[in-house]
PDB file of C-alpha atoms in Angstrom:
ATOM      1  CA  MET A  10       0.000   0.000   0.000  1.00 93.00           C
ATOM      2  CA  ILE A  11       1.239   3.486  -0.879  1.00 95.00           C
ATOM      3  CA  THR A  12       0.138   6.270   1.456  1.00 96.00           C
ATOM      4  CA  LEU A  13       0.926   9.978   1.480  1.00 96.00           C
ATOM      5  CA  ILE A  14       3.092  11.115   4.406  1.00 97.00           C
ATOM      6  CA  GLU A  15       1.665  14.053   6.325  1.00 94.00           C
ATOM      7  CA  HIS A  16       4.187  14.360   9.166  1.00 95.00           C
ATOM      8  CA  GLU A  17       7.985  14.162   9.270  1.00 94.00           C
ATOM      9  CA  HIS A  18       7.966  11.664  12.159  1.00 95.00           C
ATOM     10  CA  GLU A  19       6.407   9.083   9.832  1.00 96.00           C
ATOM     11  CA  LEU A  20       9.796   8.675   8.114  1.00 96.00           C
ATOM     12  CA  ASP A  21      12.130   5.988   9.444  1.00 96.00           C
ATOM     13  CA  ARG A  22      15.226   8.090  10.003  1.00 96.00           C
ATOM     14  CA  GLU A  23      17.430   5.116  10.888  1.00 95.00           C
ATOM     15  CA  MET A  24      16.572   3.394   7.618  1.00 95.00           C
ATOM     16  CA  LEU A  25      17.040   6.512   5.506  1.00 97.00           C
ATOM     17  CA  LEU A  26      20.438   7.404   6.978  1.00 96.00           C
ATOM     18  CA  LYS A  27      21.871   4.194   5.496  1.00 95.00           C
ATOM     19  CA  THR A  28      21.902   5.483   1.915  1.00 96.00           C
ATOM     20  CA  LEU A  29      22.590   8.677  -0.002  1.00 96.00           C
ATOM     21  CA  SER A  30      19.077   8.510  -1.449  1.00 96.00           C
ATOM     22  CA  GLY A  31      17.627   8.251   2.040  1.00 97.00           C
ATOM     23  CA  ARG A  32      19.689  11.175   3.273  1.00 97.00           C
ATOM     24  CA  LYS A  33      18.478  13.225   0.332  1.00 96.00           C
ATOM     25  CA  MET A  34      14.910  12.426   1.334  1.00 96.00           C
ATOM     26  CA  LEU A  35      15.592  13.566   4.890  1.00 97.00           C
ATOM     27  CA  ALA A  36      17.215  16.756   3.584  1.00 96.00           C
ATOM     28  CA  TYR A  37      14.233  17.697   1.456  1.00 96.00           C
ATOM     29  CA  MET A  38      11.828  16.873   4.259  1.00 96.00           C
ATOM     30  CA  ARG A  39      13.795  19.204   6.519  1.00 94.00           C
ATOM     31  CA  ALA A  40      13.806  21.933   3.887  1.00 94.00           C
ATOM     32  CA  TYR A  41      10.205  21.709   2.703  1.00 94.00           C
ATOM     33  CA  GLY A  42       8.195  19.542   5.054  1.00 94.00           C
ATOM     34  CA  PRO A  43       5.306  17.435   3.724  1.00 93.00           C
ATOM     35  CA  ASN A  44       2.986  20.221   2.557  1.00 90.00           C
ATOM     36  CA  TYR A  45       4.345  21.261  -0.847  1.00 89.00           C
ATOM     37  CA  ARG A  46       2.663  19.783  -3.916  1.00 87.00           C
ATOM     38  CA  PHE A  47       5.896  19.597  -5.938  1.00 87.00           C
ATOM     39  CA  CYS A  48       7.706  17.713  -3.142  1.00 92.00           C
ATOM     40  CA  ARG A  49       5.558  14.830  -1.919  1.00 95.00           C
ATOM     41  CA  PHE A  50       6.559  11.989   0.400  1.00 97.00           C
ATOM     42  CA  TYR A  51       5.065   8.497   0.528  1.00 97.00           C
ATOM     43  CA  LYS A  52       5.217   5.349   2.625  1.00 96.00           C
ATOM     44  CA  ILE A  53       5.218   1.925   0.929  1.00 95.00           C
ATOM     45  CA  GLU A  54       4.164  -1.133   2.919  1.00 92.00           C
ATOM     46  CA  ASP A  55       3.148  -4.677   2.002  1.00 89.00           C
ATOM     47  CA  GLU A  56       3.819  -8.231   3.127  1.00 88.00           C
ATOM     48  CA  SER A  57       7.325  -8.216   1.564  1.00 86.00           C
ATOM     49  CA  GLY A  58       8.629  -5.185   3.454  1.00 90.00           C
ATOM     50  CA  ARG A  59       8.442  -1.413   3.679  1.00 93.00           C
ATOM     51  CA  GLY A  60      10.041   1.700   2.298  1.00 95.00           C
ATOM     52  CA  PHE A  61       9.626   5.370   1.476  1.00 97.00           C
ATOM     53  CA  MET A  62       9.743   7.488  -1.627  1.00 96.00           C
ATOM     54  CA  PHE A  63       9.490  11.114  -2.578  1.00 95.00           C
ATOM     55  CA  LEU A  64       8.683  12.921  -5.782  1.00 95.00           C
ATOM     56  CA  ILE A  65      10.573  16.184  -6.184  1.00 89.00           C
ATOM     57  CA  ASN A  66       9.640  18.063  -9.331  1.00 81.00           C
ATOM     58  CA  SER A  67      10.135  15.254 -11.861  1.00 88.00           C
ATOM     59  CA  THR A  68      12.457  12.883 -10.010  1.00 94.00           C
ATOM     60  CA  LEU A  69      11.184   9.895  -8.027  1.00 97.00           C
ATOM     61  CA  ILE A  70      13.525   8.587  -5.327  1.00 97.00           C
ATOM     62  CA  ILE A  71      12.701   5.255  -3.674  1.00 97.00           C
ATOM     63  CA  CYS A  72      14.258   3.907  -0.460  1.00 96.00           C
ATOM     64  CA  SER A  73      13.448   0.615   1.224  1.00 93.00           C
ATOM     65  CA  ASP A  74      14.562  -2.133   3.550  1.00 88.00           C
ATOM     66  CA  ASP A  75      16.252  -5.183   2.058  1.00 82.00           C
ATOM     67  CA  THR A  76      13.025  -7.114   1.472  1.00 88.00           C
ATOM     68  CA  LEU A  77      10.484  -4.778  -0.183  1.00 90.00           C
ATOM     69  CA  GLU A  78       9.591  -5.822  -3.730  1.00 89.00           C
ATOM     70  CA  ALA A  79       8.339  -3.716  -6.632  1.00 90.00           C
ATOM     71  CA  THR A  80       4.546  -4.028  -6.568  1.00 88.00           C
ATOM     72  CA  GLU A  81       1.809  -3.553  -9.135  1.00 91.00           C
ATOM     73  CA  GLU A  82       0.697  -0.521  -7.149  1.00 93.00           C
ATOM     74  CA  LEU A  83       4.158   1.005  -7.495  1.00 93.00           C
ATOM     75  CA  ASN A  84       4.183   0.314 -11.234  1.00 92.00           C
ATOM     76  CA  LEU A  85       0.799   2.001 -11.488  1.00 93.00           C
ATOM     77  CA  PHE A  86       2.073   4.979  -9.475  1.00 94.00           C
ATOM     78  CA  ILE A  87       4.977   5.381 -11.920  1.00 93.00           C
ATOM     79  CA  SER A  88       2.753   5.097 -14.985  1.00 91.00           C
ATOM     80  CA  MET A  89       0.436   7.773 -13.568  1.00 92.00           C
ATOM     81  CA  ASN A  90       3.174  10.243 -12.548  1.00 92.00           C
ATOM     82  CA  VAL A  91       5.715   9.459 -15.332  1.00 92.00           C
ATOM     83  CA  PRO A  92       8.702  11.061 -13.552  1.00 93.00           C
ATOM     84  CA  PHE A  93      11.672  12.015 -15.704  1.00 92.00           C
ATOM     85  CA  ARG A  94      14.091  10.024 -13.525  1.00 94.00           C
ATOM     86  CA  ILE A  95      13.654   7.140 -11.056  1.00 96.00           C
ATOM     87  CA  GLU A  96      16.482   6.289  -8.657  1.00 96.00           C
ATOM     88  CA  GLY A  97      17.231   4.752  -5.283  1.00 95.00           C
ATOM     89  CA  SER A  98      16.701   1.172  -4.112  1.00 94.00           C
ATOM     90  CA  GLN A  99      18.339  -1.153  -6.630  1.00 94.00           C
ATOM     91  CA  ARG A 100      16.132  -4.037  -5.541  1.00 92.00           C
ATOM     92  CA  ILE A 101      13.042  -1.995  -6.373  1.00 93.00           C
ATOM     93  CA  LEU A 102      14.413  -0.611  -9.641  1.00 93.00           C
ATOM     94  CA  THR A 103      15.309  -4.104 -10.816  1.00 90.00           C
ATOM     95  CA  GLY A 104      11.733  -5.246 -10.292  1.00 90.00           C
ATOM     96  CA  ILE A 105       9.988  -2.290 -11.925  1.00 89.00           C
ATOM     97  CA  LYS A 106       8.209  -3.041 -15.193  1.00 85.00           C
ATOM     98  CA  ILE A 107       9.911  -0.415 -17.313  1.00 77.00           C
ATOM     99  CA  PRO A 108       7.662   1.318 -19.834  1.00 72.00           C
ATOM    100  CA  GLU A 109       9.125   1.793 -23.318  1.00 82.00           C
ATOM    101  CA  ARG A 110       9.676   5.471 -22.625  1.00 86.00           C
ATOM    102  CA  TYR A 111      12.441   4.664 -20.071  1.00 92.00           C
ATOM    103  CA  GLN A 112      16.035   3.490 -20.372  1.00 91.00           C
ATOM    104  CA  ARG A 113      18.457   2.198 -17.745  1.00 91.00           C
ATOM    105  CA  LEU A 114      21.622   4.239 -17.165  1.00 93.00           C
ATOM    106  CA  ASN A 115      24.809   3.282 -15.350  1.00 94.00           C
ATOM    107  CA  ARG A 116      25.839   5.491 -12.452  1.00 96.00           C
ATOM    108  CA  THR A 117      28.850   5.328 -10.135  1.00 97.00           C
ATOM    109  CA  VAL A 118      29.051   6.676  -6.589  1.00 97.00           C
ATOM    110  CA  PHE A 119      32.437   8.278  -5.889  1.00 98.00           C
ATOM    111  CA  GLU A 120      33.840   9.353  -2.540  1.00 98.00           C
ATOM    112  CA  LEU A 121      35.933  12.519  -2.696  1.00 97.00           C
ATOM    113  CA  ILE A 122      39.307  11.422  -1.305  1.00 95.00           C
ATOM    114  CA  PRO A 123      41.738  14.258  -0.513  1.00 92.00           C
ATOM    115  CA  ASP A 124      45.294  13.945  -1.802  1.00 87.00           C
ATOM    116  CA  GLU A 125      48.571  15.354  -0.552  1.00 82.00           C
ATOM    117  CA  LYS A 126      49.108  17.894  -3.328  1.00 79.00           C
ATOM    118  CA  PRO A 127      49.318  21.496  -2.082  1.00 74.00           C
ATOM    119  CA  LEU A 128      46.113  23.481  -2.534  1.00 75.00           C
ATOM    120  CA  GLU A 129      46.914  26.701  -0.682  1.00 74.00           C
ATOM    121  CA  SER A 130      46.593  28.857  -3.801  1.00 87.00           C
ATOM    122  CA  ILE A 131      43.107  27.590  -4.613  1.00 92.00           C
ATOM    123  CA  GLU A 132      41.043  28.749  -1.653  1.00 92.00           C
ATOM    124  CA  GLU A 133      41.714  32.423  -2.323  1.00 93.00           C
ATOM    125  CA  TYR A 134      39.718  32.025  -5.547  1.00 96.00           C
ATOM    126  CA  VAL A 135      36.799  30.185  -3.904  1.00 96.00           C
ATOM    127  CA  ASN A 136      33.630  32.173  -3.313  1.00 97.00           C
ATOM    128  CA  PHE A 137      31.695  30.719  -0.369  1.00 97.00           C
ATOM    129  CA  ASP A 138      28.647  32.923  -0.928  1.00 96.00           C
ATOM    130  CA  PRO A 139      28.310  33.619  -4.655  1.00 97.00           C
ATOM    131  CA  SER A 140      25.421  35.334  -6.343  1.00 97.00           C
ATOM    132  CA  LEU A 141      22.941  32.656  -7.356  1.00 97.00           C
ATOM    133  CA  SER A 142      22.349  34.421 -10.660  1.00 96.00           C
ATOM    134  CA  ASP A 143      26.081  34.066 -11.399  1.00 97.00           C
ATOM    135  CA  VAL A 144      25.937  30.388 -10.423  1.00 97.00           C
ATOM    136  CA  TYR A 145      22.984  29.822 -12.735  1.00 97.00           C
ATOM    137  CA  SER A 146      24.856  31.508 -15.572  1.00 96.00           C
ATOM    138  CA  ILE A 147      27.672  28.956 -15.191  1.00 96.00           C
ATOM    139  CA  LEU A 148      25.279  26.034 -14.836  1.00 96.00           C
ATOM    140  CA  SER A 149      23.285  27.011 -17.917  1.00 94.00           C
ATOM    141  CA  GLU A 150      26.442  26.534 -19.999  1.00 93.00           C
ATOM    142  CA  GLY A 151      27.152  23.144 -18.464  1.00 88.00           C
ATOM    143  CA  PHE A 152      23.537  21.959 -18.342  1.00 88.00           C
ATOM    144  CA  PRO A 153      21.622  23.406 -21.313  1.00 82.00           C
ATOM    145  CA  ASN A 154      18.408  21.730 -20.159  1.00 80.00           C
ATOM    146  CA  ILE A 155      18.514  23.008 -16.595  1.00 86.00           C
ATOM    147  CA  ALA A 156      15.213  24.263 -15.193  1.00 82.00           C
ATOM    148  CA  ASP A 157      14.393  27.878 -15.911  1.00 88.00           C
ATOM    149  CA  PHE A 158      15.981  30.412 -13.582  1.00 93.00           C
ATOM    150  CA  SER A 159      12.935  31.139 -11.423  1.00 92.00           C
ATOM    151  CA  LEU A 160      12.356  27.467 -10.584  1.00 89.00           C
ATOM    152  CA  TRP A 161      16.040  26.752  -9.996  1.00 92.00           C
ATOM    153  CA  TYR A 162      16.516  29.913  -7.912  1.00 94.00           C
ATOM    154  CA  THR A 163      13.455  29.279  -5.755  1.00 93.00           C
ATOM    155  CA  ASP A 164      14.516  25.727  -4.915  1.00 93.00           C
ATOM    156  CA  THR A 165      18.242  26.431  -4.447  1.00 95.00           C
ATOM    157  CA  SER A 166      17.818  29.558  -2.344  1.00 95.00           C
ATOM    158  CA  HIS A 167      15.205  27.810  -0.185  1.00 95.00           C
ATOM    159  CA  ARG A 168      17.503  24.854   0.546  1.00 95.00           C
ATOM    160  CA  CYS A 169      20.445  27.159   1.250  1.00 96.00           C
ATOM    161  CA  ARG A 170      18.383  29.283   3.662  1.00 95.00           C
ATOM    162  CA  HIS A 171      17.411  26.151   5.580  1.00 93.00           C
ATOM    163  CA  GLY A 172      21.034  25.054   5.908  1.00 93.00           C
ATOM    164  CA  ILE A 173      20.567  21.949   3.752  1.00 93.00           C
ATOM    165  CA  SER A 174      22.613  23.058   0.754  1.00 96.00           C
ATOM    166  CA  LYS A 175      25.582  25.285   0.004  1.00 97.00           C
ATOM    167  CA  VAL A 176      26.813  26.686  -3.304  1.00 98.00           C
ATOM    168  CA  PHE A 177      30.430  27.485  -4.202  1.00 98.00           C
ATOM    169  CA  THR A 178      32.199  29.011  -7.187  1.00 98.00           C
ATOM    170  CA  TYR A 179      35.868  28.945  -8.169  1.00 97.00           C
ATOM    171  CA  ARG A 180      37.543  31.673 -10.216  1.00 96.00           C
ATOM    172  CA  ASP A 181      34.058  32.937 -11.109  1.00 96.00           C
ATOM    173  CA  SER A 182      33.858  30.265 -13.796  1.00 97.00           C
ATOM    174  CA  THR A 183      33.391  26.876 -12.091  1.00 97.00           C
ATOM    175  CA  THR A 184      30.658  25.940  -9.648  1.00 97.00           C
ATOM    176  CA  ALA A 185      29.669  23.017  -7.435  1.00 97.00           C
ATOM    177  CA  SER A 186      26.983  22.561  -4.800  1.00 97.00           C
ATOM    178  CA  ALA A 187      26.622  20.604  -1.608  1.00 97.00           C
ATOM    179  CA  VAL A 188      23.176  19.216  -2.402  1.00 96.00           C
ATOM    180  CA  PHE A 189      22.821  18.154   1.217  1.00 96.00           C
ATOM    181  CA  ASP A 190      24.892  17.900   4.376  1.00 95.00           C
ATOM    182  CA  ILE A 191      23.271  15.398   6.732  1.00 94.00           C
ATOM    183  CA  GLU A 192      25.149  14.219   9.824  1.00 93.00           C
ATOM    184  CA  ASN A 193      28.572  14.820   8.257  1.00 95.00           C
ATOM    185  CA  VAL A 194      27.770  13.184   4.921  1.00 97.00           C
ATOM    186  CA  VAL A 195      27.733  15.535   1.937  1.00 98.00           C
ATOM    187  CA  LEU A 196      26.491  14.977  -1.615  1.00 98.00           C
ATOM    188  CA  ILE A 197      28.184  17.133  -4.260  1.00 98.00           C
ATOM    189  CA  GLY A 198      26.290  17.991  -7.423  1.00 96.00           C
ATOM    190  CA  GLN A 199      25.823  20.506 -10.235  1.00 95.00           C
ATOM    191  CA  VAL A 200      29.509  20.722 -11.124  1.00 96.00           C
ATOM    192  CA  ALA A 201      30.044  22.898 -14.204  1.00 96.00           C
ATOM    193  CA  THR A 202      32.535  25.242 -15.857  1.00 96.00           C
ATOM    194  CA  THR A 203      31.873  27.998 -18.372  1.00 96.00           C
ATOM    195  CA  VAL A 204      32.744  27.169 -21.958  1.00 95.00           C
ATOM    196  CA  ALA A 205      35.384  29.914 -22.127  1.00 95.00           C
ATOM    197  CA  SER A 206      37.261  28.501 -19.108  1.00 95.00           C
ATOM    198  CA  ARG A 207      37.285  24.824 -19.990  1.00 93.00           C
ATOM    199  CA  GLY A 208      40.578  23.024 -20.512  1.00 93.00           C
ATOM    200  CA  ARG A 209      42.357  24.932 -17.736  1.00 94.00           C
ATOM    201  CA  GLY A 210      41.888  22.285 -15.024  1.00 93.00           C
ATOM    202  CA  TYR A 211      39.596  24.468 -12.924  1.00 95.00           C
ATOM    203  CA  ALA A 212      37.032  21.751 -12.183  1.00 95.00           C
ATOM    204  CA  ARG A 213      39.777  19.275 -11.291  1.00 94.00           C
ATOM    205  CA  ASP A 214      41.503  21.700  -8.893  1.00 94.00           C
ATOM    206  CA  PHE A 215      38.196  22.813  -7.386  1.00 96.00           C
ATOM    207  CA  LEU A 216      37.005  19.255  -6.718  1.00 96.00           C
ATOM    208  CA  ARG A 217      40.346  18.354  -5.133  1.00 95.00           C
ATOM    209  CA  TRP A 218      39.966  21.399  -2.902  1.00 95.00           C
ATOM    210  CA  LEU A 219      36.382  20.433  -2.001  1.00 96.00           C
ATOM    211  CA  ALA A 220      37.585  16.956  -1.042  1.00 96.00           C
ATOM    212  CA  LYS A 221      40.147  18.431   1.326  1.00 95.00           C
ATOM    213  CA  PHE A 222      37.753  21.118   2.594  1.00 95.00           C
ATOM    214  CA  PHE A 223      35.021  18.696   3.649  1.00 96.00           C
ATOM    215  CA  ASN A 224      37.451  16.084   4.948  1.00 95.00           C
ATOM    216  CA  GLY A 225      39.107  18.765   7.073  1.00 94.00           C
ATOM    217  CA  ASN A 226      35.713  19.572   8.562  1.00 95.00           C
ATOM    218  CA  GLY A 227      35.104  15.950   9.543  1.00 97.00           C
ATOM    219  CA  LYS A 228      32.741  15.201   6.676  1.00 97.00           C
ATOM    220  CA  ARG A 229      32.655  12.535   3.965  1.00 97.00           C
ATOM    221  CA  ALA A 230      31.722  13.879   0.542  1.00 98.00           C
ATOM    222  CA  TYR A 231      30.315  11.885  -2.380  1.00 98.00           C
ATOM    223  CA  LEU A 232      29.223  12.553  -5.928  1.00 97.00           C
ATOM    224  CA  LEU A 233      27.290  10.629  -8.568  1.00 97.00           C
ATOM    225  CA  ALA A 234      28.555  10.183 -12.118  1.00 95.00           C
ATOM    226  CA  LEU A 235      27.130   8.638 -15.256  1.00 90.00           C
ATOM    227  CA  ASP A 236      29.526   6.594 -17.387  1.00 88.00           C
ATOM    228  CA  ILE A 237      30.502   9.528 -19.560  1.00 84.00           C
ATOM    229  CA  ARG A 238      32.234  11.215 -16.558  1.00 86.00           C
ATOM    230  CA  THR A 239      33.638   8.329 -14.514  1.00 92.00           C
ATOM    231  CA  SER A 240      37.146   8.409 -16.041  1.00 93.00           C
ATOM    232  CA  PHE A 241      37.497  12.069 -15.033  1.00 93.00           C
ATOM    233  CA  TYR A 242      36.795  11.316 -11.364  1.00 95.00           C
ATOM    234  CA  ARG A 243      39.033   8.245 -11.378  1.00 94.00           C
ATOM    235  CA  GLU A 244      41.909  10.358 -12.703  1.00 93.00           C
ATOM    236  CA  ILE A 245      41.451  12.816  -9.836  1.00 92.00           C
ATOM    237  CA  GLY A 246      41.837   9.898  -7.436  1.00 93.00           C
ATOM    238  CA  PHE A 247      38.313   9.672  -6.058  1.00 96.00           C
ATOM    239  CA  ARG A 248      37.235   6.249  -4.762  1.00 96.00           C
ATOM    240  CA  GLU A 249      34.508   4.229  -6.468  1.00 97.00           C
ATOM    241  CA  VAL A 250      32.075   3.201  -3.734  1.00 96.00           C
ATOM    242  CA  GLU A 251      29.361   1.418  -5.677  1.00 95.00           C
ATOM    243  CA  HIS A 252      27.694   1.071  -9.051  1.00 96.00           C
ATOM    244  CA  GLU A 253      23.991   1.487  -9.605  1.00 95.00           C
ATOM    245  CA  THR A 254      21.419   2.082 -12.298  1.00 94.00           C
ATOM    246  CA  VAL A 255      18.804   4.782 -12.660  1.00 95.00           C
ATOM    247  CA  LEU A 256      15.802   4.923 -14.976  1.00 94.00           C
ATOM    248  CA  GLU A 257      15.434   7.949 -17.205  1.00 93.00           C
ATOM    249  CA  ARG A 258      12.854   8.897 -19.815  1.00 92.00           C
ATOM    250  CA  ILE A 259      13.882   8.980 -23.464  1.00 90.00           C
ATOM    251  CA  ASP A 260      10.775  10.747 -24.751  1.00 84.00           C
ATOM    252  CA  VAL A 261      11.898  14.093 -23.310  1.00 75.00           C
ATOM    253  CA  GLU A 262      14.461  16.253 -25.078  1.00 62.00           C
ATOM    254  CA  LYS A 263      17.728  16.159 -23.190  1.00 52.00           C
ATOM    255  CA  GLU A 264      21.324  16.663 -24.236  1.00 43.00           C
ATOM    256  CA  SER A 265      23.287  13.396 -24.641  1.00 39.00           C
ATOM    257  CA  ILE A 266      20.185  11.336 -23.916  1.00 37.00           C
ATOM    258  CA  MET A 267      22.055   8.082 -24.582  1.00 36.00           C
ATOM    259  CA  LYS A 268      25.007   8.773 -22.289  1.00 37.00           C
ATOM    260  CA  GLY A 269      25.687   5.897 -19.938  1.00 35.00           C
ATOM    261  CA  LYS A 270      23.018   3.720 -21.540  1.00 35.00           C
ATOM    262  CA  LEU A 271      23.319   0.049 -20.606  1.00 35.00           C
ATOM    263  CA  SER A 272      23.929  -2.299 -23.500  1.00 32.00           C
ATOM    264  CA  ASP A 273      21.318  -4.940 -24.273  1.00 31.00           C
ATOM    265  CA  GLU A 274      23.616  -7.622 -22.846  1.00 30.00           C
ATOM    266  CA  GLN A 275      23.793  -6.091 -19.349  1.00 26.00           C
TER     267      GLN A 275
END
């Protein structure tokens, strides 16, 4: 049975803290609570187990214990809401009856491991409180299909005000965000560099600095990468933690829609 969550205490915090997807759910609950239509939280329970999921804009994230199976009700929920991306519990994603409009993509979880190379000259170029309009300008070059400015700004500024997220820029041309920081675990996302500044190693230096910055503050930082970017993070020296798949729609225009697509043999 799938039921709408109306109060934060209905979430199983202990379960959700075990995964990055679960921590993201907790972060958004803290930022928005259960009363926004674009950010809805659900409980899933049946004889096989239990779990939780939330739908934020057009992404569905599913978390569960080790026993919950994909149910007909869940398949119906997906067919009714047709989210752009579905991620989270690999057990559930494996059992979902994928409509033709979806493809499976490979994704790797990396931990940002600091190295011993000197980084003293980098921090002076890091802006800890950049203008969000400047950040969006950088992101729009790296992610041509990013949400329009008003939607992105509303969500990002809201999460930052509630202490869930933090945005950084480097040399006014590269940006990265801490999507969430929950009990000393950080998820890094939205890494981009302006077209004019690419090829100078800015993203590489900035990510190495972020690894050392968060590690020095007693935090473990992670990022998620589709296949097209994994070699870049390996070269930096970040540690591969696990491999997973996500489901993504192919009937929506999106740059490099086939990137990371699983072959038919996998």
